[in-house]
CSV table of C-alpha atoms in Angstrom, one decimal:
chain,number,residue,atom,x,y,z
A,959,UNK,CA,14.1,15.1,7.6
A,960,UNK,CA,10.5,14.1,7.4
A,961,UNK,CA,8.7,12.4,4.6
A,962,UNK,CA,6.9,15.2,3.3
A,963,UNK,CA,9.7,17.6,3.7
A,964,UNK,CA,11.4,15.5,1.4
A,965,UNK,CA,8.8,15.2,-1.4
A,966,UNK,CA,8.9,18.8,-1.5
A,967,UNK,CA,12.5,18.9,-1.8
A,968,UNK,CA,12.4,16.0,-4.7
A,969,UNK,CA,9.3,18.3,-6.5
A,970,UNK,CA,11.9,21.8,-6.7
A,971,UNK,CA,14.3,19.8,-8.8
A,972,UNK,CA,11.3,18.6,-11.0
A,973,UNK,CA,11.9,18.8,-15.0
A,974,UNK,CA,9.9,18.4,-17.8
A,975,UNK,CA,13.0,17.9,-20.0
A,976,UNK,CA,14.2,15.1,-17.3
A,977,UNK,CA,10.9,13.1,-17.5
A,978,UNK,CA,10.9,13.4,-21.0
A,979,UNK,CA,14.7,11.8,-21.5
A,980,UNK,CA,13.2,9.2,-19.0
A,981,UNK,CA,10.6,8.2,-21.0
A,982,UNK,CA,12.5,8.3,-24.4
A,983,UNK,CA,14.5,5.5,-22.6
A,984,UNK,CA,11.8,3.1,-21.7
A,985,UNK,CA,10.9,4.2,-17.3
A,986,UNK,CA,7.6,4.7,-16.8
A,987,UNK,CA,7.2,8.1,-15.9
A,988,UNK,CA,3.4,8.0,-14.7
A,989,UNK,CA,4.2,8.7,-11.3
A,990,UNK,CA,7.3,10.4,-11.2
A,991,UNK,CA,8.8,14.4,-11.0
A,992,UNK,CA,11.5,13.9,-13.4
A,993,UNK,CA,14.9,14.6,-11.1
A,994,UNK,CA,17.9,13.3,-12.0
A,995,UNK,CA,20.1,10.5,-10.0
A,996,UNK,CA,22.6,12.6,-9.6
A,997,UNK,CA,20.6,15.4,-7.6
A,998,UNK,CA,18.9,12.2,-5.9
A,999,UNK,CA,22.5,11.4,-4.5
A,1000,UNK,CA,23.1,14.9,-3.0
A,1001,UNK,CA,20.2,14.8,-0.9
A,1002,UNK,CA,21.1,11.4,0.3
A,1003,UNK,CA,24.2,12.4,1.7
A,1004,UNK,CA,21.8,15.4,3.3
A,1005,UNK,CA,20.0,12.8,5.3
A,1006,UNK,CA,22.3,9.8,5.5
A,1007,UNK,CA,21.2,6.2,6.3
A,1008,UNK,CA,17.3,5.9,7.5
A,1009,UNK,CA,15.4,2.9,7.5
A,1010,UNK,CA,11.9,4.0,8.8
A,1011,UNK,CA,12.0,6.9,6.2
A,1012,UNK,CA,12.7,4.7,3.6
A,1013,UNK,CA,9.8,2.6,4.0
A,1014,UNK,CA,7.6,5.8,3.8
A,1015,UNK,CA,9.2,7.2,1.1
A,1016,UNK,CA,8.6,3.8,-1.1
A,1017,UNK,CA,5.2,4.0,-0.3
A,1018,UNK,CA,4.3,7.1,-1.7
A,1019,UNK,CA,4.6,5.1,-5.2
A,1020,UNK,CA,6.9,8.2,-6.5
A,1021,UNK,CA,9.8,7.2,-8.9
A,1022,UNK,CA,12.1,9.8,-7.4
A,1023,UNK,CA,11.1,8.9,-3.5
A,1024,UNK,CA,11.7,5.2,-4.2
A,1025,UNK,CA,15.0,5.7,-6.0
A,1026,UNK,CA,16.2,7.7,-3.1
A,1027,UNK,CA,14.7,5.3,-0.7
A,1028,UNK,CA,17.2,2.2,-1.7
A,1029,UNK,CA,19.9,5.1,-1.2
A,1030,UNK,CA,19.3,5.7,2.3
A,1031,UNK,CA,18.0,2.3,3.5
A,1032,UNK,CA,20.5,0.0,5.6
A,1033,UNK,CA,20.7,-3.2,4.3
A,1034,UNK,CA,21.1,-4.9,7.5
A,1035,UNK,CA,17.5,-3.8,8.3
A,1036,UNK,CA,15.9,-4.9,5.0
A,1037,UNK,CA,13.8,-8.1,5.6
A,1038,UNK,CA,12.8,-11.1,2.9
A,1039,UNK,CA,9.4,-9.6,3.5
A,1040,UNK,CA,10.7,-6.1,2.3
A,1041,UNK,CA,12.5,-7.4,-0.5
A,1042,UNK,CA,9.4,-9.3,-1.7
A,1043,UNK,CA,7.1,-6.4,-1.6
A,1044,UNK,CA,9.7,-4.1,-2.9
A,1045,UNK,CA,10.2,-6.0,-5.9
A,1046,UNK,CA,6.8,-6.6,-6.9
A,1047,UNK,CA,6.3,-2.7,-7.4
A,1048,UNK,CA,9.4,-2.8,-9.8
A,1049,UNK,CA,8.0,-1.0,-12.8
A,1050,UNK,CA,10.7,-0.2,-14.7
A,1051,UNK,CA,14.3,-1.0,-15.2
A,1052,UNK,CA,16.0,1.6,-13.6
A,1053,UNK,CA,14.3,1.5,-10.4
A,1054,UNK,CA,15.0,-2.5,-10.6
A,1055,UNK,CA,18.7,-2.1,-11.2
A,1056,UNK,CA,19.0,1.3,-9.0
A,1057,UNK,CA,17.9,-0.5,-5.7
A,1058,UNK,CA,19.8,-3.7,-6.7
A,1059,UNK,CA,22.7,-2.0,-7.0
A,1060,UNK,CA,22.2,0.5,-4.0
A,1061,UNK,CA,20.5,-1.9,-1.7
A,1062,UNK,CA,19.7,-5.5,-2.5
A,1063,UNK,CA,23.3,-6.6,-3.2
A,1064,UNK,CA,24.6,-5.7,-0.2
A,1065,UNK,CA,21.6,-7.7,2.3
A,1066,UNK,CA,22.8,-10.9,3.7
A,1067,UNK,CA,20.5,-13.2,1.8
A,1068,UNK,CA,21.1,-11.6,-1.6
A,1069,UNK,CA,22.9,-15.1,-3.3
A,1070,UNK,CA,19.3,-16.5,-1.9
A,1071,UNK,CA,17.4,-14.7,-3.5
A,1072,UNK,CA,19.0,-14.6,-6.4
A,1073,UNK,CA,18.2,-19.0,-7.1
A,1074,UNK,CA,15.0,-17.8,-6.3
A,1075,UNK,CA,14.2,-14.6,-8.1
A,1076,UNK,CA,15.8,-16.7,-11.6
A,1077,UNK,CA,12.4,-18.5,-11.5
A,1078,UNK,CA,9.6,-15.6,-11.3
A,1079,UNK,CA,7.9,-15.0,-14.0
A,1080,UNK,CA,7.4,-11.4,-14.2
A,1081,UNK,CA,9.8,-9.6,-16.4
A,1082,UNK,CA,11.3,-7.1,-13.5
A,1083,UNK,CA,11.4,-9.7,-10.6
A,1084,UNK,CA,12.8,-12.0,-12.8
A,1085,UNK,CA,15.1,-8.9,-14.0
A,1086,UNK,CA,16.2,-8.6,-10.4
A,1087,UNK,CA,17.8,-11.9,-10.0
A,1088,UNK,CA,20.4,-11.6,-12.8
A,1089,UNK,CA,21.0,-7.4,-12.2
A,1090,UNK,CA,21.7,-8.5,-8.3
A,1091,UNK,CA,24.2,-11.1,-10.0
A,1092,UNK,CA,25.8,-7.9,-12.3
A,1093,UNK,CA,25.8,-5.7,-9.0
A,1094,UNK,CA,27.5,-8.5,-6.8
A,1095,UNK,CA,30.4,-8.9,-9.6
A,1096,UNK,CA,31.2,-4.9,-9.7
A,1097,UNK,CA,30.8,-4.3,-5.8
A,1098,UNK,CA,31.8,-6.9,-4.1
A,1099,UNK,CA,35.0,-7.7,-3.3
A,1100,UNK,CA,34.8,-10.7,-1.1
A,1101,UNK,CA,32.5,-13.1,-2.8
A,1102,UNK,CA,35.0,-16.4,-4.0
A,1103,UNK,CA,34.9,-17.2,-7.8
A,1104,UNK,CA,33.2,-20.2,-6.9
A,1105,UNK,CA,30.2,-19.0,-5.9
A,1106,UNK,CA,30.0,-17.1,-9.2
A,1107,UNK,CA,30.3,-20.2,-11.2
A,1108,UNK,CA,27.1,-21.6,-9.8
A,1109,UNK,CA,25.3,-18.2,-11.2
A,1110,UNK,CA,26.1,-19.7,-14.7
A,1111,UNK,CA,23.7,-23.0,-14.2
A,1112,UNK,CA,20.9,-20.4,-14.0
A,1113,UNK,CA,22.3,-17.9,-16.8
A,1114,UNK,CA,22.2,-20.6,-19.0
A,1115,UNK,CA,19.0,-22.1,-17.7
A,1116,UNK,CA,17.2,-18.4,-18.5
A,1117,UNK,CA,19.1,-17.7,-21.9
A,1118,UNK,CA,15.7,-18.3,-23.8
A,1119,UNK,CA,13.8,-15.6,-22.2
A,1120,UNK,CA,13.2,-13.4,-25.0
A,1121,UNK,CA,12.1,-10.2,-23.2
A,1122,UNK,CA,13.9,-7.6,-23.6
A,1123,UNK,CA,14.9,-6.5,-20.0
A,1124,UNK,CA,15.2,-10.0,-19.0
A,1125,UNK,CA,17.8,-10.8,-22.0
A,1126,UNK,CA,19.8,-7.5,-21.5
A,1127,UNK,CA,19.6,-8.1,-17.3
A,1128,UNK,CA,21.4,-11.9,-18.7
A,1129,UNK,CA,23.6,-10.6,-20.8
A,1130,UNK,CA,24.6,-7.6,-18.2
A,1131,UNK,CA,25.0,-10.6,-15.2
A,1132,UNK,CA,27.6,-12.9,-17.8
A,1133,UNK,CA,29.6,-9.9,-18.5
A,1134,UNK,CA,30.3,-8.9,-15.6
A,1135,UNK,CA,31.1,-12.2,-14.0
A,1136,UNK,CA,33.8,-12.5,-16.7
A,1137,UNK,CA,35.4,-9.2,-16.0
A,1138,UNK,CA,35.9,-10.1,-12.5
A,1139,UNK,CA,39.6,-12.2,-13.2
A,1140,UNK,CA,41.0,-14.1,-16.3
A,1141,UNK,CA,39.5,-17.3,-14.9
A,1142,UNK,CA,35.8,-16.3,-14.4
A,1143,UNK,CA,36.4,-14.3,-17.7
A,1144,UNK,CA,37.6,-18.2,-19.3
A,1145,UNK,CA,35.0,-19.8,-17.6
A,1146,UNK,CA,32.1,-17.0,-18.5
A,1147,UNK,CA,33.4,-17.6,-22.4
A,1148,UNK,CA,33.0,-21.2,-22.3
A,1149,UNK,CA,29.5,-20.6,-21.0
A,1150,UNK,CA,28.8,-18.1,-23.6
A,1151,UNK,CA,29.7,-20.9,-26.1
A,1152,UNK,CA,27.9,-23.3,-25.0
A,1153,UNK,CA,25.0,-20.7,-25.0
A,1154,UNK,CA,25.4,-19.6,-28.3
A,1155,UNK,CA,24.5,-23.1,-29.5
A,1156,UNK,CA,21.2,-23.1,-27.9
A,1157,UNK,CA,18.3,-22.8,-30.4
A,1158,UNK,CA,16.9,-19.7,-29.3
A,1159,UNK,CA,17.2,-15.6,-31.0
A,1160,UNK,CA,17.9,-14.4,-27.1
A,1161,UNK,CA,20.2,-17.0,-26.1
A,1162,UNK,CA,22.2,-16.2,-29.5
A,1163,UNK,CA,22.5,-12.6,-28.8
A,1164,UNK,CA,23.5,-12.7,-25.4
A,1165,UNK,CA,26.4,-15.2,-26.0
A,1166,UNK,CA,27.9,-13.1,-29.2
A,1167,UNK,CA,27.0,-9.9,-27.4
A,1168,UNK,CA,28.7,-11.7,-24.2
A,1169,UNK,CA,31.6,-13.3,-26.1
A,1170,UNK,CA,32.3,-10.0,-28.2
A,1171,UNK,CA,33.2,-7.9,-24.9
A,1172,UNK,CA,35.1,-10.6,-22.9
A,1173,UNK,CA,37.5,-11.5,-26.2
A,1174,UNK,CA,38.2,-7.8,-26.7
A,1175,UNK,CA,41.7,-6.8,-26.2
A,1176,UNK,CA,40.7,-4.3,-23.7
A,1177,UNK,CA,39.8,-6.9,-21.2
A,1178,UNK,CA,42.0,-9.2,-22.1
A,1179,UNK,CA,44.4,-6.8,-21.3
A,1180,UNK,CA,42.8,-5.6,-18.0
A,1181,UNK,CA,42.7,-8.7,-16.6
A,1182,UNK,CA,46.2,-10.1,-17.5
């Protein structure tokens, strides 16, 4: 399937009341059709893995196109260079977490670029580092506890951002560490703590809002 072939396949599921519920939750819909992820996902299993129509389809600078792109890209083909210029369109949430989680976990220099992504100081690169840490701790399977604890020197480091996607991206990234077992979930508490004494509105919020989930009974009794 050609590039153009599927923009016209991406503009016959266009909605009005799609980009509309997209807006009312904060994605910049200035350059998008308004198709849901859902109806994304069926044409990606229509055209499998493709890394050369990836690349075109990101650079049309359509929501829709770019979404779909980190669904059929092969992460053993993304470069540094690719991630770097990928990330710097990141315009909105979504499309930050969508190709972290559908794409940018899964390359081999991920934990990499995570150290150095905790640093930047735009609000969606800087967003990427700490959704890539959320992503790893759902998908995958592999990565010791160990290397998760050394996530939390930068969590806590980055506690006093106070913008909004970078807090919530925080927040998402502690959680998620501590739902992996019962001793990251012990560990990620004690963090939490030791955030929640920090001086700082965000770093407050994320440790209670952190601390609140991994105490509940549900996960308490997940994980035991």
């Amino acid at each position: 399937m050609e590039c153009e072939e599927v923009l016209k396949k991406l503009k016959s599921f266009a909605s009005q009341k799609t980009l509309y519920g997209m807006a009312r939750f904060g994605i910049d819909v200035s350059a998008a059709y308004g198709v849901k992820v859902p109806i994304l996902r069926k044409i990606k299993k229509e055209i499998g893995n493709n890394h050369i129509l990836a690349l075109k389809l990101w650079e049309t600078g359509i929501h829709e196109a770019r979404l779909l792109a980190s669904m059929i890209d092969d992460p053993k083909k993304v470069t540094k260079k690719q991630f770097n210029n990928w990330t710097k369109d990141f315009n909105s949430w979504d499309i930050c977490d969508q190709v972290c989680g559908n794409l940018f976990d899964k390359t081999d220099f991920v934990c990499e670029k995570i150290f150095e992504y905790s640093k930047k100081k735009n609000e969606f690169e800087k967003r990427t580092a700490f959704a890539l840490i959320a992503c790893l701790a759902v998908h995958n399977k592999e990565i010791k506890d160990n290397e998760f604890e050394k996530f939390f020197k930068i969590i806590k480091r980055e506690s006093c951002d106070e913008r909004n996607f970078v807090k919530k991206a925080i927040n998402w990234a502690l959680r998620q560490i501590g739902k992996r077992n019962i001793r990251l979930n012990k560990k990620a508490i004690l963090i939490a703590k030791q955030i929640q004494k920090i001086d700082s509105k965000s770093a407050k919020w994320i440790a209670n809002d952190a601390i609140r989930e991994l105490t509940s009974s549900q996960i308490q009794k997940r994980l035991k």
